[in-house]
PDB file of C-alpha atoms in Angstrom:
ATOM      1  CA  UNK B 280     -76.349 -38.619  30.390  1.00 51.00           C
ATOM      2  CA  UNK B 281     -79.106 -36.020  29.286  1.00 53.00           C
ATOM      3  CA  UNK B 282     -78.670 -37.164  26.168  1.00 60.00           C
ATOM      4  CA  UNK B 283     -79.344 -40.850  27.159  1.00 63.00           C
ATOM      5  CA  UNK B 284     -82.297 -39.683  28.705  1.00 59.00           C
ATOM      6  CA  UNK B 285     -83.809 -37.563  25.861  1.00 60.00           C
ATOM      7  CA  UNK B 286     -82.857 -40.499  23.730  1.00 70.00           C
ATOM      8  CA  UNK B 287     -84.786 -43.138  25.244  1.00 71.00           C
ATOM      9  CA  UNK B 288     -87.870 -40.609  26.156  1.00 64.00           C
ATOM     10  CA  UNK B 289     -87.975 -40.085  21.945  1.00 68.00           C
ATOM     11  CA  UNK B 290     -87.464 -43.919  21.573  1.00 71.00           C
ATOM     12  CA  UNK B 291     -90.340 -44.668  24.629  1.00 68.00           C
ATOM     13  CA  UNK B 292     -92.959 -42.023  23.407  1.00 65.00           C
ATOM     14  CA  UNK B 293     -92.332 -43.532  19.951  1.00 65.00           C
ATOM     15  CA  UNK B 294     -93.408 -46.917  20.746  1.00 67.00           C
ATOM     16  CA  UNK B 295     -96.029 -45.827  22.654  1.00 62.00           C
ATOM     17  CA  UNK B 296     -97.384 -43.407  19.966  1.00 60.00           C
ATOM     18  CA  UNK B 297     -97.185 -46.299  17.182  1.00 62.00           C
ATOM     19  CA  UNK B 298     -98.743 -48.611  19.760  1.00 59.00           C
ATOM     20  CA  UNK B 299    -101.849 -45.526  19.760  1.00 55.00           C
ATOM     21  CA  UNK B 300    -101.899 -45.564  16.115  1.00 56.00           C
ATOM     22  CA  UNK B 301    -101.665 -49.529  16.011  1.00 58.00           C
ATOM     23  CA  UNK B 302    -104.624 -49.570  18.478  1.00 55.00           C
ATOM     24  CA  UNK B 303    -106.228 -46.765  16.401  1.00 62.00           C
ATOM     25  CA  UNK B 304    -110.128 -47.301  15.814  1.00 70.00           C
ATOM     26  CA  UNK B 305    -112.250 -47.525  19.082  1.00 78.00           C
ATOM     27  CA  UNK B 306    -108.897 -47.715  21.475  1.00 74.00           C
ATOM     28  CA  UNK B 307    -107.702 -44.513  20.388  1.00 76.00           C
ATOM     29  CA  UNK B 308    -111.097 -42.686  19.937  1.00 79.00           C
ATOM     30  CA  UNK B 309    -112.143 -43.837  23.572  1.00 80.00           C
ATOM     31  CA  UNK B 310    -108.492 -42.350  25.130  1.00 77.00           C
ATOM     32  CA  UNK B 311    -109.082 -38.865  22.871  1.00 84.00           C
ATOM     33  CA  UNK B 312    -112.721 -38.642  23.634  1.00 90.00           C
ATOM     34  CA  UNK B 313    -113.228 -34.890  24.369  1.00 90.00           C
ATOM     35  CA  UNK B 314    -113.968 -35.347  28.071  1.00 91.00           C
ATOM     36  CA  UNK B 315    -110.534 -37.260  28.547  1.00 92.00           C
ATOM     37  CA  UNK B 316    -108.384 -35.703  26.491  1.00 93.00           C
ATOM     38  CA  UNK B 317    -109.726 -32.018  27.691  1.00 95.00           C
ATOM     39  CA  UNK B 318    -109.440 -33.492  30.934  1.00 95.00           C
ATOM     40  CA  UNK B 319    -105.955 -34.359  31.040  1.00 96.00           C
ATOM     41  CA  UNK B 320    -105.153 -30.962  29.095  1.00 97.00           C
ATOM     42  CA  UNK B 321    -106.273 -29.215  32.337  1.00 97.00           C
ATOM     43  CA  UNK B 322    -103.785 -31.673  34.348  1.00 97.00           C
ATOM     44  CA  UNK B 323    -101.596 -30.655  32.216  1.00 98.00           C
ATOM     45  CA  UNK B 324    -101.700 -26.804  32.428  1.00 98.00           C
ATOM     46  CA  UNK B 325    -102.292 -26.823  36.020  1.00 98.00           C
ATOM     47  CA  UNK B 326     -99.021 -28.976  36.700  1.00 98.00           C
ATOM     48  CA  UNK B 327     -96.992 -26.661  33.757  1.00 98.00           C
ATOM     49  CA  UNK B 328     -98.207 -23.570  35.408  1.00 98.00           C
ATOM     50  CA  UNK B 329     -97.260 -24.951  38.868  1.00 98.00           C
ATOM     51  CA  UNK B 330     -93.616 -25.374  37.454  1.00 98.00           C
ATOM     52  CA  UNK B 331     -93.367 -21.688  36.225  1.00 98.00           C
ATOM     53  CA  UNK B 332     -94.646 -20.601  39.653  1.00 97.00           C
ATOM     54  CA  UNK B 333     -91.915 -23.207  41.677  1.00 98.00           C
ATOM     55  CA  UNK B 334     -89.353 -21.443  39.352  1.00 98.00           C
ATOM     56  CA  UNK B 335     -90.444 -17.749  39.804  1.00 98.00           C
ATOM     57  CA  UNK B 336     -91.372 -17.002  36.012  1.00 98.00           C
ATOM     58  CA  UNK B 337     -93.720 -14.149  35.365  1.00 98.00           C
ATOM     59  CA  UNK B 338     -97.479 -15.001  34.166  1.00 98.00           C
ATOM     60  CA  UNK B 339     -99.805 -13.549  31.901  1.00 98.00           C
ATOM     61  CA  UNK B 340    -102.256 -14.699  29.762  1.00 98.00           C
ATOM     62  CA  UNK B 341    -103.099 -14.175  26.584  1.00 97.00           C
ATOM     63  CA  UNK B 342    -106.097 -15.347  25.086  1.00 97.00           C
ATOM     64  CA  UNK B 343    -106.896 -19.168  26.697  1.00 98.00           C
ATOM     65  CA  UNK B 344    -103.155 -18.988  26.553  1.00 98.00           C
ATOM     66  CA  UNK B 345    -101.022 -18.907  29.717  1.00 98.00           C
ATOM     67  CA  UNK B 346     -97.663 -17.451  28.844  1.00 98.00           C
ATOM     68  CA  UNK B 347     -94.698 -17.962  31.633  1.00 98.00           C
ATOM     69  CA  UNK B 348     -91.634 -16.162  30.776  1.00 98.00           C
ATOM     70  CA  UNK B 349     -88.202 -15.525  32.496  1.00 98.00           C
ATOM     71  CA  UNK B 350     -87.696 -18.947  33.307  1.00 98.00           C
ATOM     72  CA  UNK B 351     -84.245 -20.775  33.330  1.00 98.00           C
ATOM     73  CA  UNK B 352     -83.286 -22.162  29.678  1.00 96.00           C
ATOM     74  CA  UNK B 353     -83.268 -25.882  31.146  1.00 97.00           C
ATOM     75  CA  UNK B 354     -86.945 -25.719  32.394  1.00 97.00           C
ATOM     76  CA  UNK B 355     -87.966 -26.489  28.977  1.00 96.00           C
ATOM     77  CA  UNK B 356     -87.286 -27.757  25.320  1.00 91.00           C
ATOM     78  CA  UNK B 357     -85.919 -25.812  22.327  1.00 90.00           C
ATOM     79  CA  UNK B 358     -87.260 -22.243  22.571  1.00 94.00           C
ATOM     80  CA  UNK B 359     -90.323 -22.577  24.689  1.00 97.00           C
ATOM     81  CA  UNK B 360     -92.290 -25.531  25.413  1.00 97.00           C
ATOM     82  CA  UNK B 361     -96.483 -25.789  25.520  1.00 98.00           C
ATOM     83  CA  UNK B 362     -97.541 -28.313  28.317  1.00 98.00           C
ATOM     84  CA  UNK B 363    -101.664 -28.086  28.278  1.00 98.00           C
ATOM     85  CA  UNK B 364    -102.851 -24.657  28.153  1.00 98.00           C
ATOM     86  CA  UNK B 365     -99.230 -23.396  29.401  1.00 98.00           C
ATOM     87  CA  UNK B 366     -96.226 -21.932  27.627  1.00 98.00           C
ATOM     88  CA  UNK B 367     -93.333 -22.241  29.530  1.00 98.00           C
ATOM     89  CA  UNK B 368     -90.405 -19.874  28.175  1.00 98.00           C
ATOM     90  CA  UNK B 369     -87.503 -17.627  28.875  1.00 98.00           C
ATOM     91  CA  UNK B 370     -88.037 -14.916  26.369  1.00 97.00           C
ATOM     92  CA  UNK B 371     -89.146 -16.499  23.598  1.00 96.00           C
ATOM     93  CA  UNK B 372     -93.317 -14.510  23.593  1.00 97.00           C
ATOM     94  CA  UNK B 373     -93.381 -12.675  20.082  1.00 97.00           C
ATOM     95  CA  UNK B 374     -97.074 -12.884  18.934  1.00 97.00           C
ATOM     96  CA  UNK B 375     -96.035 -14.856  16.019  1.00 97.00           C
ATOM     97  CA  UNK B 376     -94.820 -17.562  18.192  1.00 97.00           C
ATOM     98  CA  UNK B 377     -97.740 -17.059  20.673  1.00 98.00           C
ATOM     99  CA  UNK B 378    -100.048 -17.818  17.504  1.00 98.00           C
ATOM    100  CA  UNK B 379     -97.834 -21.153  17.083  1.00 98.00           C
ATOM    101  CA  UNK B 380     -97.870 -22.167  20.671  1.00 98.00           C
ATOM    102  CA  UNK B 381    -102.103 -21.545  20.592  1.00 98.00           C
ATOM    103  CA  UNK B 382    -102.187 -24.535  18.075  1.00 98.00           C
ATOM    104  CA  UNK B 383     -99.982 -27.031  20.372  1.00 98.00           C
ATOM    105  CA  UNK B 384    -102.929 -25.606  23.161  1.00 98.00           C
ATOM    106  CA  UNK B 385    -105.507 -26.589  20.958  1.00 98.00           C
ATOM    107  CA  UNK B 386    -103.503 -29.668  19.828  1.00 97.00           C
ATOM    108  CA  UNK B 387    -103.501 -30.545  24.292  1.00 97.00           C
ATOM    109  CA  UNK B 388    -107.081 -29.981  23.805  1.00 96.00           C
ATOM    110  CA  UNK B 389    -107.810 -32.332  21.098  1.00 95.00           C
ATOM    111  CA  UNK B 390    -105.548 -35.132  22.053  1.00 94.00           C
ATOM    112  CA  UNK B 391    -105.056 -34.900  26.089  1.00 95.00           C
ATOM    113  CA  UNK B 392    -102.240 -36.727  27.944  1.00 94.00           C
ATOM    114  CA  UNK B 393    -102.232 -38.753  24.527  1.00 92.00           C
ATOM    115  CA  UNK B 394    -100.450 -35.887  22.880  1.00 94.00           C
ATOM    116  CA  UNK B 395     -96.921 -36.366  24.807  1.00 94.00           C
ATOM    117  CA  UNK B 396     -96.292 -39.757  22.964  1.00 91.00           C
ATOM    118  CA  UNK B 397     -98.152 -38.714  20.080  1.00 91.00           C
ATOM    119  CA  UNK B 398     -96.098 -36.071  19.617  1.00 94.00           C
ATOM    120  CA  UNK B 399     -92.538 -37.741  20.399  1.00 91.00           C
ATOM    121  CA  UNK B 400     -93.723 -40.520  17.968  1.00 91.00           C
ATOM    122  CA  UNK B 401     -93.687 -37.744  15.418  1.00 93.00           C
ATOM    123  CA  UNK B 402     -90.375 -36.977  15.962  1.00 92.00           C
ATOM    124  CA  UNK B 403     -87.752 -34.505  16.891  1.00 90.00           C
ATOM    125  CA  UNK B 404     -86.758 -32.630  13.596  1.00 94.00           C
ATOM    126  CA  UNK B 405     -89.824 -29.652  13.656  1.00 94.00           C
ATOM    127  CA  UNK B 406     -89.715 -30.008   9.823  1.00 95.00           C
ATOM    128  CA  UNK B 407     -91.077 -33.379   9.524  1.00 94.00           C
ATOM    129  CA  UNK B 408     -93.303 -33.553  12.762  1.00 95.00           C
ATOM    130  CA  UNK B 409     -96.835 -33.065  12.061  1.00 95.00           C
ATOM    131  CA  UNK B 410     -98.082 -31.120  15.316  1.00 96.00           C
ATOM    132  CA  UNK B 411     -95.222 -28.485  14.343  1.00 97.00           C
ATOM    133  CA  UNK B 412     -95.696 -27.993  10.549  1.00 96.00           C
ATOM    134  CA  UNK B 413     -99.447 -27.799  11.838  1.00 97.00           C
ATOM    135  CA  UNK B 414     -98.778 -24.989  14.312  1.00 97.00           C
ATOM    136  CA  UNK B 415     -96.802 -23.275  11.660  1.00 96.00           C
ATOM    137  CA  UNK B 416     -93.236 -23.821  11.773  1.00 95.00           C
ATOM    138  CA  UNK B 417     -92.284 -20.085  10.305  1.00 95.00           C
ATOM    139  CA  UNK B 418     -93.928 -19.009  13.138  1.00 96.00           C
ATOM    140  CA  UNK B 419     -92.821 -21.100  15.185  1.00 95.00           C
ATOM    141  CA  UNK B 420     -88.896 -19.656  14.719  1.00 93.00           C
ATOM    142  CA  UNK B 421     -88.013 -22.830  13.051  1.00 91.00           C
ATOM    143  CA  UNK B 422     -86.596 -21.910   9.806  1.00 81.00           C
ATOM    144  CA  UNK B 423     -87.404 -23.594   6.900  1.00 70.00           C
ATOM    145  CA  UNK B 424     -84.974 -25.510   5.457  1.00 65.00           C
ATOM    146  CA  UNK B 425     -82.910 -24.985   2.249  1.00 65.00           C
ATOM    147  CA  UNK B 426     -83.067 -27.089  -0.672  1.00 59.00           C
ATOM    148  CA  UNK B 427     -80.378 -28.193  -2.302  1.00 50.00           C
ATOM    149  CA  UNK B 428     -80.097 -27.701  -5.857  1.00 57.00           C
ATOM    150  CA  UNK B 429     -79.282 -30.854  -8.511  1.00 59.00           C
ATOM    151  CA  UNK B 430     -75.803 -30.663  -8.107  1.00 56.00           C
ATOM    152  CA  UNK B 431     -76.195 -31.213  -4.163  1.00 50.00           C
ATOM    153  CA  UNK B 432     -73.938 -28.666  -2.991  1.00 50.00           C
ATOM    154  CA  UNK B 433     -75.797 -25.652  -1.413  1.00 46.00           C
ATOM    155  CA  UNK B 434     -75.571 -22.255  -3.170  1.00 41.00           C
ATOM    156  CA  UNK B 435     -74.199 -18.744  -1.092  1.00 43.00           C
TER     157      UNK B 435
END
């Protein structure tokens, strides 16, 4: 069933983040003016760091970045997730990957509430979506990927 869910969430913010691009010009620069989209960033952290409190995580913060760690592997996506100004983890807090989660912050910033589909639309694999190979997927702790050499079979 989760993956039902997850599926049509990906499907749903992808249609609404090529309906955003599709709208592009005045639509899109209207619902990502800096007022709005800074505005729903703070909705955002304020809700994300709500969750980490409801779930007993620790807080710190480090730079504009609020860092929530010790929290239960389901409370968020892959390694850590960045909701707003909030990075909700379990362990996941090396200063490499603090650097990456700053740009998905600034990212909130830029884009507001707009970002979630924005960033669904881009897709799941963190080598082809933009927002990740923006934030730096090395340090990110996404690996990059091997290429295969002429003959297609991968060498030792």
């Amino acid at each position: 069933m989760a993956d039902s869910r997850s599926s049509l969430l990906a499907r749903s913010g992808t249609a609404l983040g090529s309906m955003g691009r599709t709208l592009g010009g005045p639509a899109f620069r209207l619902v990502t003016a800096p007022p709005l989209a800074r505005g729903g960033a703070r909705i955002a952290t304020k809700a994300a760091r709500l969750w980490g409190r409801i779930l007993g995580g620790d807080e710190r913060t480090e730079g504009e970045l609020h860092v929530i760690t010790g929290l239960p592997k389901w409370a968020f996506g892959r390694g850590g997730t960045t909701v707003g100004a909030t990075y909700l983890t379990h362990a996941s807090d090396a200063p490499s990957v603090l650097e990456h989660e700053d740009v998905h912050r600034r990212q909130w910033e830029r884009y507001g509430l707009w970002f979630i589909p924005m960033y669904f639309a881009a897709g799941q694999d963190a080598h082809t979506n933009r927002f990740e190979i923006e934030a730096g997927l090395e340090k990110g702790g996404y690996k990059p990927r091997r290429s295969l050499p002429p003959g297609g079979a991968a060498s030792p």
